[in-house]
Coordinates of C-alpha atoms in Angstrom, one line a residue:
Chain A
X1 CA 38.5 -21.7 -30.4
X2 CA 37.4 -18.1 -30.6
X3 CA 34.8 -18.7 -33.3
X4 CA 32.9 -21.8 -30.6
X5 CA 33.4 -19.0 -28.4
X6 CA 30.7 -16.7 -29.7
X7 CA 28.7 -19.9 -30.6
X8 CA 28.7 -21.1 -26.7
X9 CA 26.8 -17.8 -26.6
X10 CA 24.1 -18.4 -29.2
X11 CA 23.4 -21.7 -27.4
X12 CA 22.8 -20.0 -24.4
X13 CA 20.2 -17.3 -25.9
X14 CA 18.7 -20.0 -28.4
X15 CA 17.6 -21.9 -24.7
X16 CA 16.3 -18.7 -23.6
X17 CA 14.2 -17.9 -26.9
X18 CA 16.7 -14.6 -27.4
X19 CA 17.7 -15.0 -30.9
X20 CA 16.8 -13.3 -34.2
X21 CA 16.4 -15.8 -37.5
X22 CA 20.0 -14.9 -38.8
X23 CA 21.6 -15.7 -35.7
X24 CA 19.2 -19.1 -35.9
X25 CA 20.4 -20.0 -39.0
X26 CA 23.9 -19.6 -38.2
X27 CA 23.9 -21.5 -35.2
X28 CA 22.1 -24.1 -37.1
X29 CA 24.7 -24.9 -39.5
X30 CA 27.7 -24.4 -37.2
X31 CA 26.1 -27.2 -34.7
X32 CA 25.7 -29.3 -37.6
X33 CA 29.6 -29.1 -38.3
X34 CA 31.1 -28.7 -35.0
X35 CA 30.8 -31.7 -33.1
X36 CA 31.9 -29.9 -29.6
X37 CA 29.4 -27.2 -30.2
X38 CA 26.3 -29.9 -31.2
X39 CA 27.7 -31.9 -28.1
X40 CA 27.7 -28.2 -25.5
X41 CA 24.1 -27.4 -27.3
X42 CA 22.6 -31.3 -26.1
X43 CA 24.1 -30.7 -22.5
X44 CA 22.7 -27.4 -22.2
X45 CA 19.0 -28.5 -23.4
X46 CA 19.1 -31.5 -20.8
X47 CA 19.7 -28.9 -17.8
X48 CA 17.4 -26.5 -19.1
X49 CA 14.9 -29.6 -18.5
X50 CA 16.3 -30.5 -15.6
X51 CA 15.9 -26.8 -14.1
X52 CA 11.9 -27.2 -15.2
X53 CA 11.3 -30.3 -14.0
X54 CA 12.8 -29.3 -10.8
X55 CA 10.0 -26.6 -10.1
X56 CA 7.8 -27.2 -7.4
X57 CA 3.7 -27.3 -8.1
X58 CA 2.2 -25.4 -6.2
X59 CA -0.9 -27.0 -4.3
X60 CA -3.8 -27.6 -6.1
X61 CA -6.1 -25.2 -3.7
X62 CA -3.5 -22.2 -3.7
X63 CA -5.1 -20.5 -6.7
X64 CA -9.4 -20.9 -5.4
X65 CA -7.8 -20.2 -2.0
X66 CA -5.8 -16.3 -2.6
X67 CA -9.1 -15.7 -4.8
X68 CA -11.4 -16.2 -2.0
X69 CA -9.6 -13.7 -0.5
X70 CA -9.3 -11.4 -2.7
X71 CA -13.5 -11.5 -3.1
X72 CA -13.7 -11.6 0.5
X73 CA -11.6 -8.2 0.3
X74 CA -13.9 -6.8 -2.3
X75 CA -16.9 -7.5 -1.3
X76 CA -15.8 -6.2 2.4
X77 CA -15.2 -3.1 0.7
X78 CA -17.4 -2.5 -1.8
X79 CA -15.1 -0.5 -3.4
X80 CA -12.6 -1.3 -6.6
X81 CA -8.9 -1.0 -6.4
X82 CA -8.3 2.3 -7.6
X83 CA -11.2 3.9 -5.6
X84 CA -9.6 3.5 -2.5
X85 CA -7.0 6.4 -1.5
X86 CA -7.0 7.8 2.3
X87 CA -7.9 11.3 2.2
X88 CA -11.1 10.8 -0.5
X89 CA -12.1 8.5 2.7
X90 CA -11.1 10.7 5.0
X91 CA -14.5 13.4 3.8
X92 CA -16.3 10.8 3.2
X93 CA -15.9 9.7 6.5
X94 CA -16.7 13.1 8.1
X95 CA -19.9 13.6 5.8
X96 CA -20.9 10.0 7.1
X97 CA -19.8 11.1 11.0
X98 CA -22.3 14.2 10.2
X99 CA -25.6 12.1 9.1
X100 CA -24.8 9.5 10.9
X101 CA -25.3 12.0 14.1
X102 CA -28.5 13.9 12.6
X103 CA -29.8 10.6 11.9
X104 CA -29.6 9.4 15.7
X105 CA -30.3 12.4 16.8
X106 CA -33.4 12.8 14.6
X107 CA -34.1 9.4 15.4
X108 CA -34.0 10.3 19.4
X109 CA -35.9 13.1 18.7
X110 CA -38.4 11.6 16.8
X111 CA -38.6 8.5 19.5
X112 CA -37.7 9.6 22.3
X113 CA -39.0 6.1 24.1
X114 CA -35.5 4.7 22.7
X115 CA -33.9 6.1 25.6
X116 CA -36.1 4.3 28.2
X117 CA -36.2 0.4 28.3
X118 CA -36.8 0.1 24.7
X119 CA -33.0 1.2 23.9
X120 CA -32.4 -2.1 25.3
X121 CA -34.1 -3.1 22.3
X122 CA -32.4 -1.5 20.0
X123 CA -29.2 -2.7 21.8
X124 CA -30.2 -5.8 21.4
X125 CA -31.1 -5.6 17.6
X126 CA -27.3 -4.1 17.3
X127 CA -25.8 -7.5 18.6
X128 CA -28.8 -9.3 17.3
X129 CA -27.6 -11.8 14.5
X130 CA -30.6 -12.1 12.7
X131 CA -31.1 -8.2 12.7
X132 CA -31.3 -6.6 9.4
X133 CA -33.9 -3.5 10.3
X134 CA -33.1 -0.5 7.9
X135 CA -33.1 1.6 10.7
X136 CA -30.2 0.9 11.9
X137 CA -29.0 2.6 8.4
X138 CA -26.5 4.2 10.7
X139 CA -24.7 1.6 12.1
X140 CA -24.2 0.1 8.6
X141 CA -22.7 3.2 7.3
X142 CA -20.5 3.3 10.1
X143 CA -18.7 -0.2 9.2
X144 CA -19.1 0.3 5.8
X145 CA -16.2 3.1 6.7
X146 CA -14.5 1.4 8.6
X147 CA -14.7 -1.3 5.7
X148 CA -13.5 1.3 3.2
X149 CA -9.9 1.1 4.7
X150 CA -8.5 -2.4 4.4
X151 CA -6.2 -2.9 6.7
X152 CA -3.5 -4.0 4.7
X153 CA -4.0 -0.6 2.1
X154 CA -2.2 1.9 4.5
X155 CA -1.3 1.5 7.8
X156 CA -0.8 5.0 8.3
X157 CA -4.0 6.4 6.9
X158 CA -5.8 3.4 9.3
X159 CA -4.5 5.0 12.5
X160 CA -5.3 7.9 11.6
X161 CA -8.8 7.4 10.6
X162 CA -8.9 5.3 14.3
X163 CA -7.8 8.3 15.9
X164 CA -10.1 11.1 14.3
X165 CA -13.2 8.5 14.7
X166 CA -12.7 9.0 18.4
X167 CA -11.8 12.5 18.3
X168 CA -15.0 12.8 15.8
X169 CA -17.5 10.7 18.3
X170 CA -16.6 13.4 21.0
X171 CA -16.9 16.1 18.9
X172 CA -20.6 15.2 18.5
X173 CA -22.2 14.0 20.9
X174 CA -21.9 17.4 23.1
X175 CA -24.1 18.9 20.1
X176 CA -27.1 16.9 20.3
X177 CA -29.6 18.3 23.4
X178 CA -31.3 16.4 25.6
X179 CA -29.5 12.8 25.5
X180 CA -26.0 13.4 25.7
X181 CA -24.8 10.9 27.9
X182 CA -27.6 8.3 26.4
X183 CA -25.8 9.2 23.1
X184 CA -22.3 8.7 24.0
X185 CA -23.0 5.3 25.4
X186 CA -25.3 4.4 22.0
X187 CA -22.3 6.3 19.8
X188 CA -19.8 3.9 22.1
X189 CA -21.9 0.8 21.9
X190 CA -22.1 1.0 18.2
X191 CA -18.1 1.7 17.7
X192 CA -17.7 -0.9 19.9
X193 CA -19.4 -3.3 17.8
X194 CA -18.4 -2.1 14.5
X195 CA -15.0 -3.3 15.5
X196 CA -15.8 -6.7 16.8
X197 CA -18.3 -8.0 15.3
X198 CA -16.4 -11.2 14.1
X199 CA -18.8 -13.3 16.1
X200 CA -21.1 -12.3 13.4
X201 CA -19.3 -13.0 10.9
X202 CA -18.5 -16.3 11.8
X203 CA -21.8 -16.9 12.4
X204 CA -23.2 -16.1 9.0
X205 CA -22.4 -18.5 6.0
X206 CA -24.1 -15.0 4.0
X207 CA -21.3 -12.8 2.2
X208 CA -23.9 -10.0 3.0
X209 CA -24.0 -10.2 6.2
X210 CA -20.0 -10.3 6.0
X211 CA -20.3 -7.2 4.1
X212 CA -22.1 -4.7 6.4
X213 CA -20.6 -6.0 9.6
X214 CA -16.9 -7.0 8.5
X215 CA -14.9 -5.2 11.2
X216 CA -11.3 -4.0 10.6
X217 CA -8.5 -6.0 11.2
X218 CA -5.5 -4.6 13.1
X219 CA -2.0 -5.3 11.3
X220 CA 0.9 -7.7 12.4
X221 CA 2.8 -4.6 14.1
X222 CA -0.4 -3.4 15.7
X223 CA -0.4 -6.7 17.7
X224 CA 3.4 -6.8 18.0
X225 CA 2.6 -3.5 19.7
X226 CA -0.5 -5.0 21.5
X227 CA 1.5 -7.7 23.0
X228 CA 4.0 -5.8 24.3
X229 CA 2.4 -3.9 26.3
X230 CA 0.3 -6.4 27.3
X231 CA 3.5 -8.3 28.4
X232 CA 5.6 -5.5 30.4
X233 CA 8.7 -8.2 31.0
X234 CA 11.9 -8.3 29.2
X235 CA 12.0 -11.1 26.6
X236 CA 11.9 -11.9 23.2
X237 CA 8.7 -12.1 21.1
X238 CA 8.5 -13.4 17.7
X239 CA 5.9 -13.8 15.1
X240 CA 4.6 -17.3 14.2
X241 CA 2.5 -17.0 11.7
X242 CA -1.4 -17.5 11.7
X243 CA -4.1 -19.7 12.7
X244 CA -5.9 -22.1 9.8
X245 CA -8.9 -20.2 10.3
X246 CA -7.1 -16.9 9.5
X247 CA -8.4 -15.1 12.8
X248 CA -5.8 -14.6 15.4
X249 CA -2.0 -14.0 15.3
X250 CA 0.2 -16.2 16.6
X251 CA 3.2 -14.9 18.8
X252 CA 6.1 -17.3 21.0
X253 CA 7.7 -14.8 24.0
X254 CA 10.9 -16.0 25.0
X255 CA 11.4 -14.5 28.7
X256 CA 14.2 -13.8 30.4
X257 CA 14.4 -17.3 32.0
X258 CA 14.2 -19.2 28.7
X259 CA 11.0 -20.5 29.2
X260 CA 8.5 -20.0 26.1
X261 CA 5.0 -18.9 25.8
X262 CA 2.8 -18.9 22.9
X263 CA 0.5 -15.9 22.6
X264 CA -2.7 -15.8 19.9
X265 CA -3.8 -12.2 19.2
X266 CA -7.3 -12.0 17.7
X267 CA -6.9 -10.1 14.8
X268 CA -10.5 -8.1 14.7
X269 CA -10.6 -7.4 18.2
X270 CA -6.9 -7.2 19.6
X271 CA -7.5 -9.7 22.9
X272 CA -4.4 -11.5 23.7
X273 CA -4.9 -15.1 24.7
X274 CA -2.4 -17.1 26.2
X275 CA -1.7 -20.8 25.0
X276 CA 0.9 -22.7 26.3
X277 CA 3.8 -22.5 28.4
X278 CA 6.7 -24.2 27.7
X279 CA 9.9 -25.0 30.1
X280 CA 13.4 -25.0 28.1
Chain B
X1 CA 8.6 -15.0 -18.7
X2 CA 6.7 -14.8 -21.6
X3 CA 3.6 -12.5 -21.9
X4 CA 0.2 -13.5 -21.7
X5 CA -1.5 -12.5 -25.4
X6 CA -4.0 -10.3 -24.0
X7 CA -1.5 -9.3 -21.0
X8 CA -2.2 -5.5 -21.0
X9 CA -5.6 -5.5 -21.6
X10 CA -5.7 -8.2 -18.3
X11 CA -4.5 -5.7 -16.1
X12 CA -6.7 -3.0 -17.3
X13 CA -9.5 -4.9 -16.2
X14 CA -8.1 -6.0 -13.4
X15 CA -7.1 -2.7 -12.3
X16 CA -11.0 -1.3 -12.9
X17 CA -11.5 -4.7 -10.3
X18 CA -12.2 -7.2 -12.3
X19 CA -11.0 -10.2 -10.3
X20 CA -10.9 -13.1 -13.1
X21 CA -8.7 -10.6 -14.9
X22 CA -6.4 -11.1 -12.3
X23 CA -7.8 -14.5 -11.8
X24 CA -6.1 -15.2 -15.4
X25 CA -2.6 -13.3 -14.4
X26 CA -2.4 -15.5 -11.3
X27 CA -3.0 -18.7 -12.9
X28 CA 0.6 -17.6 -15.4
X29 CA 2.8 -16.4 -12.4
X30 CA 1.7 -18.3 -9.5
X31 CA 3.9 -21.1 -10.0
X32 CA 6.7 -18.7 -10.8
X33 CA 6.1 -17.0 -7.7
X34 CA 5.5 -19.8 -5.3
X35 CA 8.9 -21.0 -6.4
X36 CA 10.9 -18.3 -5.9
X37 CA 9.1 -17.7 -2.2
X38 CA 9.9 -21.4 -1.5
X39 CA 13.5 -20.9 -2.3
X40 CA 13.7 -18.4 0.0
X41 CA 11.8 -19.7 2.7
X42 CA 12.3 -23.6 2.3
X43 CA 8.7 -24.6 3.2
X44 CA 5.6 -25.4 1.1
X45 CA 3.3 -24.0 3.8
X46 CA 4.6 -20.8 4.1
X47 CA 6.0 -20.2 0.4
X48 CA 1.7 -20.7 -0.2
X49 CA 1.3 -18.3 2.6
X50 CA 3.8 -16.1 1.2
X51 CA 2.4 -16.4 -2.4
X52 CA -1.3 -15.5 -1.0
X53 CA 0.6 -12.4 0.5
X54 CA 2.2 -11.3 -2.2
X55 CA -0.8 -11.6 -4.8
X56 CA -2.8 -10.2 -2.5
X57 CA -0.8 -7.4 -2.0
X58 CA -0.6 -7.1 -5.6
X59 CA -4.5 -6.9 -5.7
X60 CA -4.6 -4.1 -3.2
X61 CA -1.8 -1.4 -4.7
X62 CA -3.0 -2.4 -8.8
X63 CA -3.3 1.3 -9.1
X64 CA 0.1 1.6 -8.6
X65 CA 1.2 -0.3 -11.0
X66 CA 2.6 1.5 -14.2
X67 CA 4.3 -0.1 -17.0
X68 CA 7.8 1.1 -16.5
X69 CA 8.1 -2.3 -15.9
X70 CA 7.1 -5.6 -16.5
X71 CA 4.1 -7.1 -14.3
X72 CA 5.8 -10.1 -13.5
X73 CA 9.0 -7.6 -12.0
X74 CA 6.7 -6.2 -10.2
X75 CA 5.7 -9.0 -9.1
X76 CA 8.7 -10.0 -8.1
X77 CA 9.8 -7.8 -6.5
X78 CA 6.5 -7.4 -4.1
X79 CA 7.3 -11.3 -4.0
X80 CA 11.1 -10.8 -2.6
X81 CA 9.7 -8.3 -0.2
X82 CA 7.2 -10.2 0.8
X83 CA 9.9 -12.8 1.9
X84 CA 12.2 -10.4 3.1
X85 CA 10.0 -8.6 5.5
X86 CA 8.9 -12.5 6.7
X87 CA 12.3 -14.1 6.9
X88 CA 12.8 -10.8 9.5
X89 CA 9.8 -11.2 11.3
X90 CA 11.3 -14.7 11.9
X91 CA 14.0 -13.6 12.9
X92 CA 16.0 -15.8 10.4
X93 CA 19.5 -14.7 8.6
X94 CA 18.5 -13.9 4.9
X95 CA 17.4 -16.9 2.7
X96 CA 20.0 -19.0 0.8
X97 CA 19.6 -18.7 -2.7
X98 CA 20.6 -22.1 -3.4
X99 CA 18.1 -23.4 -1.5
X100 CA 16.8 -25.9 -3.7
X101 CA 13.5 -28.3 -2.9
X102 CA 15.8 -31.5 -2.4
X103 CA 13.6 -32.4 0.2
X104 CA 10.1 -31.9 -0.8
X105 CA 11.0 -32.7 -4.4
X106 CA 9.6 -36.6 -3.3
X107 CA 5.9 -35.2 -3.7
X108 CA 6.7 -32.7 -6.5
X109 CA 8.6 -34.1 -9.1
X110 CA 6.4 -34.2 -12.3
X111 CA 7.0 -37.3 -14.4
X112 CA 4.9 -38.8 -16.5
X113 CA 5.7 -42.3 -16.2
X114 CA 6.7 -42.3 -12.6
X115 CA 3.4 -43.6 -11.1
X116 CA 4.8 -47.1 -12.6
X117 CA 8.3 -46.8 -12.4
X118 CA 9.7 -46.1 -8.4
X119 CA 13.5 -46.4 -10.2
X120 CA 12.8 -43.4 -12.5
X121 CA 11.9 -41.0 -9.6
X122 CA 14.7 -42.1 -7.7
X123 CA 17.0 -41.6 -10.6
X124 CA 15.4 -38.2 -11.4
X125 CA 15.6 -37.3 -7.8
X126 CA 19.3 -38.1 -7.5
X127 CA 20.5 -36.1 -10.4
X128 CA 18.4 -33.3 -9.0
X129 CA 20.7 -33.8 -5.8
X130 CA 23.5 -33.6 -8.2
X131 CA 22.6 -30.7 -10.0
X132 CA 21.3 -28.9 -6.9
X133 CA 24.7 -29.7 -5.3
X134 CA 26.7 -28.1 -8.1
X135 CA 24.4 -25.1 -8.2
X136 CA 25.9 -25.1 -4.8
X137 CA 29.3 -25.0 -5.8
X138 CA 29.0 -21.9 -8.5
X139 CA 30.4 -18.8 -7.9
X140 CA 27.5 -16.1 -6.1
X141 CA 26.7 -14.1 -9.0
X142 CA 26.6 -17.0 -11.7
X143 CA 24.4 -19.2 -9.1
X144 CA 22.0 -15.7 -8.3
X145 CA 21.3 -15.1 -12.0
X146 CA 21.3 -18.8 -13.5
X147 CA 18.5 -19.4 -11.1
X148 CA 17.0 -16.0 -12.0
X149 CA 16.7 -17.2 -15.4
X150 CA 15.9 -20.6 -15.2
X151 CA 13.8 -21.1 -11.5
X152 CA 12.4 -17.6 -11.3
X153 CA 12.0 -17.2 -15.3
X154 CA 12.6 -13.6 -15.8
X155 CA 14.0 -12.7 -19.5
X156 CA 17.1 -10.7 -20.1
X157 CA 15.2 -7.6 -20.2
X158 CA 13.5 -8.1 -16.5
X159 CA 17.1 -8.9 -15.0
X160 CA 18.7 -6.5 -16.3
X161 CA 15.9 -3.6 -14.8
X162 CA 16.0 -5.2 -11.7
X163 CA 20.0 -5.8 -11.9
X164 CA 20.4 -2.2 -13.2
X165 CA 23.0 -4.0 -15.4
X166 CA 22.9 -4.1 -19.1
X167 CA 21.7 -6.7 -22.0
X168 CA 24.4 -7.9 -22.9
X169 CA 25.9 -8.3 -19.7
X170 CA 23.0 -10.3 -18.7
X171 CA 23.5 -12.6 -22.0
X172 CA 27.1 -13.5 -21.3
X173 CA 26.8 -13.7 -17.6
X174 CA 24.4 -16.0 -18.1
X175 CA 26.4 -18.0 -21.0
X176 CA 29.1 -18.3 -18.5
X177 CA 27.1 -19.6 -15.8
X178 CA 25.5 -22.4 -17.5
X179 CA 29.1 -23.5 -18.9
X180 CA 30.6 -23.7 -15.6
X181 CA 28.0 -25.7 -14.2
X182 CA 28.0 -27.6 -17.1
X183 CA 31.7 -28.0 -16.2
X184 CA 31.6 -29.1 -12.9
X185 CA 28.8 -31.7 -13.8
X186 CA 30.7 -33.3 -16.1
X187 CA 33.8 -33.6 -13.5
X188 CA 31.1 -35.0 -11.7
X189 CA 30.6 -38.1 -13.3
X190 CA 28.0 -39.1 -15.8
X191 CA 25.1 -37.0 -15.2
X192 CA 25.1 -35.9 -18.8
X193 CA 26.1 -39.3 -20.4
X194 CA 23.2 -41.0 -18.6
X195 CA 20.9 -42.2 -20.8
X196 CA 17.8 -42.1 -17.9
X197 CA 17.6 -38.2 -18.6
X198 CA 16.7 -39.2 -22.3
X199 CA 14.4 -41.7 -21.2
X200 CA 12.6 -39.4 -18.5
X201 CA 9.5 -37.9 -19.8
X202 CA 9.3 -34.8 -17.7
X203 CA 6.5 -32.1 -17.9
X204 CA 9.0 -30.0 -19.3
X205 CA 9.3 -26.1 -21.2
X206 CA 12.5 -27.0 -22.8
X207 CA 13.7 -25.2 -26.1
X208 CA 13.0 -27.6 -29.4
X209 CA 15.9 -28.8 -31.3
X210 CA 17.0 -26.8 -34.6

């Protein structure tokens, strides 16, 4: 039946909203006078149900839940999408590096009692919670750059912005006179807070606060990398997946005797925990 | 699947960072997408967790988006990825396609009269069983593209970019596929004769009759 043939096809497009009027029409009166053809077209319709009524909902806070993050992203940022691209971060990154050491320098120069005991002050007003003194105008530009690069955009560009931030923080502090050594530790202190600083942010309910002081987070293969170091045994390590709260990696090393332990990496500042052990 | 009316102009915005642009091109492929991550993965957890990757992903590289294709294929294909590069990290063998969600289908099924009728769910999840099981049974290529069309919902024109096949090859390669499942179901028994899949009202996108 060559002529049910080219019908069978029609039926399939009509499910799939494919056909043009004429070919509507003429499917239309050859159903109505071909009993196989009306009979193929009614089994067709019933799995093309079937198939949708098969399809799973997704949970009800999937949607609010991938939005949050991608706000959280933004707002981290500051930047839109398209704004973002490695090397226009790269100089913006070096003119930052370059006030950001005039300003402390100026800043020393200007006060120099924020070497003596008072720099414990100002230390203290880094890791300070509450702390939101404009003069610490450098430090905020610092994580904003860091914030620029999300870790997810491009790995690539991220280790190499990691890798001329330190080459940049030596290249420095040599220039400024006087403090040096004062500065290196202040330069050092700050890095090392601009990259874990998650106790602030878990602190603060404020998206602000999130926003000037949102470290970077390192990338799944950064803490594959981490971990395997850290572990220097032969064995098998696998990626489990993250914790609810979205901080810390999960990893389960098989060793070489079978026996299994579960790793967390925290995501914003690279320590390795170890959870459990478990015996084959 | 279908546009969205103001699809273009969505991803403009979206792609200038306005998030409820893309807010509004989530809502129309997130189910899409969760499905076809779940198929490959088998869990509900991680098919969400996979789905959050993937739009977030999508989110990030906008700007590399250009209309050589369709969103939703690109989409797609940052969705199989996605999966890929997980199923890997998991050190799984790739996904079977014909996974199907027998299992969690319990708490999905949608059906409008089932919250009074236990028989109707049970009925509607056994000839999903079937159907699932002779989905099972098609040859590789109908099975991949059947489910392309009708799970994943890409149109002729997305399958065939992403298959590098042509149109028409797409239209009768599906044609055949649907008869020879509808083949082996009816060897199968009654699952067509049945007169619960009349009865069933099912949250459905089905074509209308002529």
């Amino acid at each position: 039946m060559t002529s049910c043939e080219h019908f069978e096809l029609l039926i399939s497009q009509y499910l799939d909203d494919e056909l043009s009027t004429e070919e509507l029409e003429s499917l239309n009166a050859h159903i109505q006078a071909c009993a196989d053809c009306k009979e193929l077209y009614d089994d067709l319709s019933t799995l093309k149900n079937d198939f949708s009524a098969s399809l799973l909902t997704p949970p009800t806070h999937m949607h609010d839940t991938i939005m949050k993050s991608i706000q959280n992203e933004s707002f981290a940022t500051e930047q839109t999408p398209h704004q973002i691209n490695s090397k226009k971060i790269h100089r913006t990154w070096i003119s930052f590096a370059a006030m950001f050491a005039v300003i402390i320098s100026s800043i020393l120069v200007l006060y120099p009692n924020l070497n003596k005991p008072s720099t414990m002050l100002v230390q203290e007003s880094i890791y300070s919670t509450t702390d939101s003194s404009p003069n610490f105008g450098g430090a905020n530009e610092e994580t904003e750059i860091d914030n620029a690069l999300p870790y997810s955009k491009n790995d690539s560009a991220n280790e190499e912005m990691e890798s001329a931030e330190i080459q940049m923080e030596r290249d420095y502090t040599p220039e400024l006179s006087g403090s040096s050594t004062n500065m290196q530790e202040e330069n050092e202190d700050i890095m090392f807070y601009a990259e874990s600083s998650p106790q602030s942010s878990e602190m603060f309910d404020s998206e602000i606060f999130i926003a000037e002081n949102a470290p970077t987070a390192i990338t799944e293969d950064e803490a594959t990398t981490i971990l395997l170091e850290y572990l220097s045994e032969e064995g098998t390590l696998t990626f489990t997946g993250l914790t609810n709260d979205k901080l810390f990696y999960l990893f389960s090393f098989t060793h070489a005797n079978e026996t299994v332990t579960e790793f967390k990496i925290a995501i914003y500042t690279g320590e390795v925990e170890q959870l459990a052990t478990n015996q084959p | 699947m279908s546009l969205l009316p103001n699809e273009s102009q969505l991803i403009r915005k979206a792609q200038q960072g306005d998030e409820a642009s893309f807010s509004q091109l989530m809502t129309h492929y997130e189910k899409s997408i969760f499905n076809l991550t779940y198929r490959m993965v088998n869990s509900i957890e991680d098919a969400e967790e996979l789905t959050q990757t993937t739009f977030l992903k999508a989110w990030n590289s906008l700007n590399s988006f250009h209309s050589d294709s369709s969103f939703f294929t690109w989409l797609y294909r940052l969705a199989k990825n996605s999966s890929i590069d997980y199923l890997r990290q998991k050190k799984r063998r790739t996904a079977v396609l014909d996974t199907l969600p027998v299992d969690d289908l319990q708490n999905n099924v949608q059906l409008a009269s089932s919250a009074t009728n236990p028989e109707k769910i049970v009925l509607q999840h056994d000839r999903l069983n079937t159907l699932y099981e002779a989905i099972g049974s098609l040859s590789d290529d109908h099975r991949d593209i059947l489910l392309q069309r009708e799970m994943d919902g890409l149109s002729y024109e997305e399958i065939a970019q992403l298959r590098s096949i042509s149109i028409g090859t797409v239209k009768s390669r599906i044609s055949r596929a649907r008869l020879s499942l509808r083949n082996i179901l009816k060897s199968k028994g009654n699952y067509f004769s049945s007169s619960s899949s009349k009865d069933t009202e099912t949250t459905t996108q089905g074509g209308d009759a002529p």
